[in-house]
Structure formats: structure tokens, C-alpha cells
Amino acid sequence: MAQLPEILEWYSLTPMVNEMKSPRTFLRDAFFGDVETQTTENIVFSVLEGGRETAPFVKRDGEAIMAGGYTEKEYTIGAPNIRIKRPLEAADLIFRRHAGDVIFADGGSVEAAAEREIARQLQRLNELIDNAEEYLCALAIRGTISYTAADEANFTITYPKPVANTVTLTNFWDGASSTPMQDSRDAKFIMHDAVSLNPTDVLLGSEATDSFLSSDEVRALLDTKSVNAGNLNLSADVDSQGAMFLGLFAGMRWWSYPSQVTVAGVATDLIRAKYAEFLHRGPAAEMKLYYAAISDLDAMDAGLLATRRFSKSWRQQDPSVHQILVTARPLPVLRRPGAVVSMKVVSG
């Protein structure tokens, strides 16, 4: 028999303390906010390319010279599949008192507690998908999405990010001769050369943040109080999405984003610790978050093949179990991969 509390003593039931860690959604919401749902499994997009070649010169009254045109490429990408479920046993929903529930319950309290527990468990499944989507967005920024499915099958999606857009510095920011202002200008020229855009935001990993804020050049420029050079807020707080807005420097918004998610049991940086990611935030960058069709007959029957997420539940009769399931097919796509410049700014 379970041991009851000392019935002749008084107890106070205080409100529950919620220490559930909020999901990370900074990259998804800030840079991949342009969402499209699809009714197919594969995503296809086309790209027109043309360099900056000059037209040839001919002598007066000479015959025209054949000139090249543009090139056209088509990319087909299959979306990842996320499908997770959780069984809730009858004894757990009916007899178990969860955090914050009353101690002595009547029938109405038990039913309300069971509904509340199902809602919490469903919220938890959705938060796991939030973290997975943020992880996919972080990989897309680097240029390659690589993951392993539950059956140990490996998948890799590589975006045609220009080779010049991945830079390893020679004068690292943790060295005595670092030049963050010049490196920022270089990133602008690299991006503009690739896609005729300029970076608007810079995301720093943990080590890159420390090196940037301790750079002698950054401090010297900030001492001038010039908004064009830099206007950083060194007392900023971390927002609910795990990012810290540092302020303006070299005409760009600078963010510290050292947040991690746990992938297959391993804590993984969303922004690599030693890197600064220069991005253009705006419609011209064409960073899209596609959701492919849901592979579920119940979704088809409900007319929900094209949706961001699909959830359902069902009852197993004996033993009595309430099963909940959530599925999603997210695919962040860099339609213009040159709108990102990845720069390794810390040595090692």
C-alpha cells in the first residue's frame, strides 16, 4: 500500500514551477519566415545564372561576334520527414497526480488533469519539432543539410553556395592584429559579388562573440562614438529565443547566438563557435521554409496534405492507451545561397 502523508499535519500546495526549456526559433523566425506549404514530397526550383563578362569589341563595319547567353539550372530536393508519437497509458492519465494537481480529487478534477496532461505532452512534441526546424535552418545557412534518419539512413542536401562565400581568416579575431572592420567590408564585397546584396545581420558563435567584443579595433572604433563605425550594447539581455542583440557595427546588426540543441544525445552549436555568419535579411535573399506534403492517410482525408504540422490521436482498446502523434516535413531552402557568407574568425 502506498504511504500517505501525515494526515494530522498541514500542507500547502504552491503553483507549479515550469522549468521546461523554451525551443530555439531565432533563425527560423528571423531569416526563414517566408513559409510555403506544398502538396508534394519533392521541392523543385530553377536558377538563372549569368556572369559579368563584357561584350567583345569588333572593328568598325566588322561582323558581329557570337555571344554567350545565360545558363539555367534546376534543383530537386526531397524534404526531411519528422514523425514522433507518445503513448499515454490509462493509469498515468487517470490515477497519477502530475505537478501542480490537487492532492484529493473528484471526478471532474481527474478529467481536467488528464486533459491538461495530454495538452502538455502534445506541446512537448511540438517543441521537439521546433528545435529540429531550427537545427535544419542552421545547417542550411552553412550550405549543407546532413542528417541521419531513425533507420540509420543518411541524407545530405547541398546548396550551391559559392566557394568564395566560405572564408577562413589569416588574421583571426583572437589575435593581436585582428581587423573586424576590414573583414566586415570583405564580407560585403563577397556577398555583393555573388548576388548583388549586402549583409544586414551577423550571427556570432560563442568564441566569435568573445573575440569580437574583446577586439582592440572594435573598442577603438566604439570610443569614437560614431554610429557608422559602431554602436554596441554591451549590457544587452538574452531574448526568449536564445539570441543577444549586440547592436550596430560596420552598418550591420550583430547578434550573439551561442545556443545549442541536442542532436542524437549530443549538444550541438546552432552557430559554429568560431564562426561569424553574415546574412542578408530581407525578401531579396529568398530564404524559404517549405513544408512538403504530409505522408499520412488521415491528413489526406482531412484535406491537410499541405500543412506545416499535422497531429492526431487514437485509443488502443486493450490495454487502454491514448496515443498522440505529430508529423512535419520542414525544408529550409537557400534559393540564393550567395546571400550568406560564412567566415571562420577564431583560430583553432
Coordinates of C-alpha atoms in Angstrom, one line a residue:
M1 CA 0.0 0.0 0.0
A2 CA 1.3 3.5 -0.9
Q3 CA 2.2 5.6 2.1
L4 CA 0.0 8.6 2.7
P5 CA 1.3 11.9 4.1
E6 CA 1.0 12.5 7.8
I7 CA -2.7 13.4 7.8
L8 CA -2.5 15.3 11.0
E9 CA -0.1 17.8 9.6
W10 CA -0.8 20.9 7.4
Y11 CA 0.4 21.1 3.8
S12 CA 0.4 24.0 1.3
L13 CA 0.2 23.2 -2.5
T14 CA 2.0 26.1 -4.2
P15 CA 1.9 26.8 -8.0
M16 CA 3.9 24.6 -10.2
V17 CA 7.4 25.8 -11.3
N18 CA 7.8 25.4 -15.0
E19 CA 11.5 24.7 -15.9
M20 CA 10.8 23.4 -19.4
K21 CA 13.4 24.9 -21.7
S22 CA 11.9 27.0 -24.5
P23 CA 12.6 25.9 -28.0
R24 CA 15.0 27.7 -30.2
T25 CA 13.4 29.5 -33.1
F26 CA 15.6 32.6 -33.8
L27 CA 16.9 31.5 -37.2
R28 CA 13.6 30.1 -38.3
D29 CA 11.6 33.2 -37.4
A30 CA 14.1 35.9 -38.3
F31 CA 15.5 34.5 -41.6
F32 CA 13.2 31.7 -42.8
G33 CA 9.9 33.4 -42.0
D34 CA 8.8 33.1 -45.7
V35 CA 6.8 29.9 -45.4
E36 CA 5.2 27.8 -48.2
T37 CA 3.3 24.6 -47.8
Q38 CA 3.3 22.1 -50.7
T39 CA 1.2 19.2 -51.8
T40 CA 4.2 17.1 -53.0
E41 CA 7.1 15.4 -51.4
N42 CA 9.9 16.9 -53.6
I43 CA 10.7 20.6 -54.0
V44 CA 11.9 21.9 -57.4
F45 CA 13.3 25.3 -58.1
S46 CA 15.1 26.8 -61.1
V47 CA 18.0 29.3 -61.2
L48 CA 19.2 31.5 -64.0
E49 CA 22.9 32.4 -64.0
G50 CA 25.0 34.8 -65.9
G51 CA 28.4 36.2 -65.1
R52 CA 29.8 39.7 -65.5
E53 CA 31.6 39.1 -68.8
T54 CA 32.0 42.2 -71.1
A55 CA 30.8 42.3 -74.6
P56 CA 33.6 41.8 -77.2
F57 CA 34.8 44.6 -79.4
V58 CA 34.9 44.4 -83.2
K59 CA 36.3 46.7 -85.8
R60 CA 34.1 49.2 -87.5
D61 CA 31.8 47.6 -90.1
G62 CA 33.1 44.2 -88.8
E63 CA 30.9 41.1 -88.5
A64 CA 29.2 40.7 -85.1
I65 CA 30.7 38.1 -82.8
M66 CA 28.7 35.3 -81.3
A67 CA 28.0 36.0 -77.6
G68 CA 27.0 33.5 -74.9
G69 CA 23.7 33.6 -73.1
Y70 CA 22.7 32.7 -69.6
T71 CA 22.7 29.3 -68.0
E72 CA 19.7 27.6 -66.4
K73 CA 19.8 25.1 -63.7
E74 CA 17.1 23.1 -61.9
Y75 CA 17.4 21.6 -58.4
T76 CA 15.2 18.9 -56.9
I77 CA 15.2 18.4 -53.2
G78 CA 13.4 15.9 -51.0
A79 CA 12.1 17.2 -47.7
P80 CA 13.1 15.6 -44.4
N81 CA 10.4 13.7 -42.6
I82 CA 9.7 14.2 -38.8
R83 CA 7.1 11.9 -37.3
I84 CA 7.0 11.5 -33.5
K85 CA 4.5 9.9 -31.1
R86 CA 4.0 9.3 -27.4
P87 CA 1.8 6.7 -25.7
L88 CA -0.1 7.9 -22.6
E89 CA -1.3 4.9 -20.5
A90 CA -4.7 5.0 -18.9
A91 CA -3.2 4.6 -15.4
D92 CA -0.9 7.6 -16.0
L93 CA -3.8 9.8 -17.1
I94 CA -6.4 8.6 -14.5
F95 CA -4.5 7.7 -11.3
R96 CA -1.3 9.6 -11.4
R97 CA -1.2 13.1 -9.9
H98 CA 1.1 15.4 -12.0
A99 CA 2.9 18.5 -11.0
G100 CA 0.6 21.2 -9.8
D101 CA -2.5 19.0 -9.5
V102 CA -4.7 18.9 -6.3
I103 CA -4.0 16.1 -3.8
F104 CA -7.5 15.0 -3.1
A105 CA -9.5 14.9 -6.4
D106 CA -13.0 14.3 -7.5
G107 CA -14.1 13.0 -10.9
G108 CA -14.1 16.5 -12.5
S109 CA -10.6 17.1 -11.3
V110 CA -9.3 13.8 -12.7
E111 CA -10.7 14.6 -16.1
A112 CA -9.3 18.1 -16.2
A113 CA -5.9 16.8 -15.1
A114 CA -5.9 14.2 -17.8
E115 CA -6.8 16.8 -20.5
R116 CA -4.1 19.1 -19.2
E117 CA -1.5 16.3 -19.3
I118 CA -2.4 15.4 -22.9
A119 CA -2.0 19.1 -23.8
R120 CA 1.4 19.3 -22.1
Q121 CA 2.7 16.2 -23.8
L122 CA 1.5 17.5 -27.2
Q123 CA 3.2 20.8 -26.6
R124 CA 6.4 18.9 -25.8
L125 CA 6.3 17.1 -29.1
N126 CA 5.8 20.4 -30.9
E127 CA 8.7 21.9 -29.1
L128 CA 10.9 19.0 -30.2
I129 CA 9.9 19.8 -33.8
D130 CA 10.7 23.5 -33.2
N131 CA 14.2 22.6 -32.2
A132 CA 14.6 20.3 -35.2
E133 CA 13.5 23.0 -37.6
E134 CA 16.0 25.5 -36.0
Y135 CA 18.7 22.9 -36.5
L136 CA 17.8 22.5 -40.1
C137 CA 17.9 26.2 -40.6
A138 CA 21.4 26.4 -39.0
L139 CA 22.6 23.7 -41.4
A140 CA 21.1 25.4 -44.4
I141 CA 23.0 28.6 -43.6
R142 CA 26.2 26.6 -43.7
G143 CA 25.3 25.3 -47.2
T144 CA 24.7 21.6 -46.4
I145 CA 21.9 19.8 -44.6
S146 CA 23.1 16.4 -43.4
Y147 CA 21.1 14.2 -41.0
T148 CA 20.6 10.5 -40.1
A149 CA 17.1 9.1 -40.0
A150 CA 15.8 6.7 -37.3
D151 CA 16.6 3.7 -39.5
E152 CA 20.3 4.8 -39.8
A153 CA 19.8 6.0 -43.4
N154 CA 21.9 9.1 -44.1
F155 CA 20.7 12.1 -46.1
T156 CA 22.6 15.1 -47.4
I157 CA 21.2 18.2 -49.1
T158 CA 23.9 20.5 -50.6
Y159 CA 23.0 24.0 -51.7
P160 CA 25.2 25.7 -54.4
K161 CA 26.8 28.1 -52.1
P162 CA 29.7 29.9 -53.9
V163 CA 33.2 28.7 -52.8
A164 CA 34.2 32.3 -52.2
N165 CA 31.4 32.7 -49.6
T166 CA 33.2 30.4 -47.1
V167 CA 36.2 32.2 -45.7
T168 CA 38.9 31.3 -43.2
L169 CA 40.8 34.4 -42.0
T170 CA 44.5 34.7 -41.7
N171 CA 44.3 37.4 -39.0
F172 CA 41.9 35.8 -36.6
W173 CA 39.9 37.9 -34.2
D174 CA 41.6 36.3 -31.2
G175 CA 45.0 37.5 -32.4
A176 CA 46.8 40.8 -31.8
S177 CA 46.4 42.1 -35.4
S178 CA 42.7 41.4 -35.9
T179 CA 40.7 43.7 -38.3
P180 CA 36.9 43.1 -37.8
M181 CA 36.1 46.2 -39.7
Q182 CA 38.1 45.2 -42.8
D183 CA 36.7 41.6 -42.6
S184 CA 33.2 43.0 -42.5
R185 CA 33.9 45.1 -45.6
D186 CA 35.3 42.0 -47.3
A187 CA 32.1 40.1 -46.4
K188 CA 30.0 42.8 -48.0
F189 CA 32.0 42.7 -51.3
I190 CA 31.9 38.9 -51.3
M191 CA 28.1 38.8 -50.9
H192 CA 27.5 41.7 -53.4
D193 CA 29.7 40.0 -56.0
A194 CA 27.7 36.8 -55.6
V195 CA 24.1 38.1 -55.5
S196 CA 24.3 41.9 -55.6
L197 CA 23.1 42.1 -52.0
N198 CA 24.7 43.4 -48.8
P199 CA 24.7 41.6 -45.4
T200 CA 22.3 43.1 -42.9
D201 CA 22.9 40.8 -39.9
V202 CA 25.9 39.0 -38.4
L203 CA 25.4 35.9 -36.2
L204 CA 28.3 35.1 -33.9
G205 CA 29.1 31.8 -32.3
S206 CA 30.3 31.6 -28.6
E207 CA 34.0 32.0 -29.2
A208 CA 33.5 34.5 -32.0
T209 CA 31.4 36.6 -29.7
D210 CA 34.1 36.8 -27.1
S211 CA 36.8 37.6 -29.6
F212 CA 34.7 40.3 -31.3
L213 CA 33.9 42.1 -28.0
S214 CA 37.5 41.9 -26.8
S215 CA 39.0 43.1 -30.1
D216 CA 41.2 46.2 -29.8
E217 CA 39.9 47.5 -33.1
V218 CA 36.3 47.2 -32.1
R219 CA 37.0 49.0 -28.8
A220 CA 38.9 51.8 -30.6
L221 CA 36.1 52.4 -33.1
L222 CA 33.5 52.4 -30.4
D223 CA 35.4 55.0 -28.5
T224 CA 34.8 57.4 -31.4
K225 CA 31.0 57.3 -30.7
S226 CA 30.4 57.1 -34.4
V227 CA 27.2 55.3 -35.3
N228 CA 28.6 54.4 -38.7
A229 CA 31.5 52.6 -37.1
G230 CA 29.8 51.0 -34.2
N231 CA 27.2 51.4 -31.5
L232 CA 27.2 48.2 -29.4
N233 CA 25.1 47.5 -26.4
L234 CA 27.4 45.5 -24.1
S235 CA 24.7 45.2 -21.4
A236 CA 22.1 43.5 -23.6
D237 CA 20.0 40.6 -22.4
V238 CA 19.4 37.3 -24.0
D239 CA 15.9 37.2 -25.6
S240 CA 13.4 34.3 -25.3
Q241 CA 14.8 32.7 -28.4
G242 CA 18.4 32.5 -27.1
A243 CA 19.9 35.3 -29.1
M244 CA 21.5 38.5 -27.8
F245 CA 21.4 41.7 -29.9
L246 CA 24.8 43.3 -29.5
G247 CA 24.0 46.4 -31.6
L248 CA 25.3 48.0 -34.8
F249 CA 28.8 47.7 -36.2
A250 CA 30.0 48.4 -39.7
G251 CA 26.4 49.2 -40.7
M252 CA 25.1 45.7 -39.8
R253 CA 23.1 44.3 -36.9
W254 CA 25.3 42.0 -34.7
W255 CA 23.9 39.1 -32.7
S256 CA 25.4 36.6 -30.3
Y257 CA 23.8 33.2 -30.8
P258 CA 25.7 30.6 -28.8
S259 CA 22.6 28.4 -28.3
Q260 CA 22.7 24.7 -28.6
V261 CA 20.2 21.9 -29.3
T262 CA 20.7 18.2 -28.5
V263 CA 21.0 16.1 -31.6
A264 CA 21.1 12.3 -31.1
G265 CA 22.2 12.9 -27.5
V266 CA 25.0 15.4 -28.4
A267 CA 24.9 19.1 -27.6
T268 CA 25.3 20.9 -30.9
D269 CA 26.0 24.5 -31.7
L270 CA 23.5 26.2 -34.0
I271 CA 26.1 28.8 -35.0
R272 CA 29.5 27.2 -35.0
A273 CA 31.6 28.6 -32.1
K274 CA 34.4 30.0 -34.2
Y275 CA 32.3 31.5 -37.0
A276 CA 30.6 34.7 -37.9
E277 CA 27.7 34.2 -40.3
F278 CA 26.9 37.3 -42.5
L279 CA 23.4 37.2 -43.8
H280 CA 21.0 39.4 -45.8
R281 CA 17.7 39.6 -44.0
G282 CA 15.0 40.5 -46.5
P283 CA 12.8 39.2 -49.3
A284 CA 15.6 39.6 -51.9
A285 CA 17.6 36.8 -50.2
E286 CA 14.8 34.3 -50.9
M287 CA 15.3 32.2 -47.8
K288 CA 12.3 29.9 -47.9
L289 CA 10.9 27.5 -45.4
Y290 CA 9.0 24.9 -47.4
Y291 CA 6.8 22.2 -45.8
A292 CA 6.3 19.2 -48.1
A293 CA 3.2 17.1 -48.2
I294 CA 2.3 15.1 -45.0
S295 CA 2.6 11.4 -45.6
D296 CA -0.5 10.3 -43.7
L297 CA -3.8 9.0 -45.0
D298 CA -5.7 10.7 -42.2
A299 CA -4.2 14.0 -43.3
M300 CA -5.3 13.4 -46.8
D301 CA -8.8 12.5 -45.7
A302 CA -8.9 15.8 -43.7
G303 CA -7.6 17.8 -46.6
L304 CA -4.4 18.6 -44.8
L305 CA -1.7 17.3 -47.0
A306 CA -0.3 20.8 -47.4
T307 CA 0.2 22.0 -43.8
R308 CA 3.1 22.9 -41.5
R309 CA 2.2 20.2 -39.0
F310 CA -0.4 17.5 -38.6
S311 CA -1.3 15.9 -35.4
K312 CA -3.7 13.2 -34.5
S313 CA -4.6 10.8 -31.6
W314 CA -6.3 7.5 -31.2
R315 CA -7.2 5.0 -28.5
Q316 CA -5.8 1.5 -28.1
Q317 CA -8.5 -0.6 -26.6
D318 CA -6.7 -3.2 -24.5
P319 CA -4.5 -2.3 -22.7
S320 CA -6.1 1.1 -22.7
V321 CA -3.6 3.7 -24.1
H322 CA -4.1 7.1 -25.6
Q323 CA -1.6 7.7 -28.4
I324 CA -0.7 11.2 -29.7
L325 CA 1.3 11.8 -32.9
V326 CA 2.8 14.9 -34.6
T327 CA 4.4 15.0 -38.0
A328 CA 6.0 17.7 -40.2
R329 CA 8.1 17.9 -43.4
P330 CA 10.2 21.1 -43.0
L331 CA 12.8 22.1 -45.6
P332 CA 14.7 25.4 -45.3
V333 CA 16.0 26.4 -48.7
L334 CA 18.6 28.9 -49.7
R335 CA 17.3 29.9 -53.1
R336 CA 20.2 32.3 -53.3
P337 CA 23.0 30.7 -51.4
G338 CA 25.3 33.6 -52.1
A339 CA 23.2 35.7 -49.6
V340 CA 25.2 34.0 -46.8
V341 CA 29.0 34.5 -46.1
S342 CA 30.4 32.1 -43.5
M343 CA 33.6 33.4 -42.0
K344 CA 35.9 31.5 -39.6
V345 CA 37.1 34.3 -37.3
V346 CA 38.7 32.4 -34.4
S347 CA 41.8 30.2 -34.7
G348 CA 41.9 26.5 -33.9

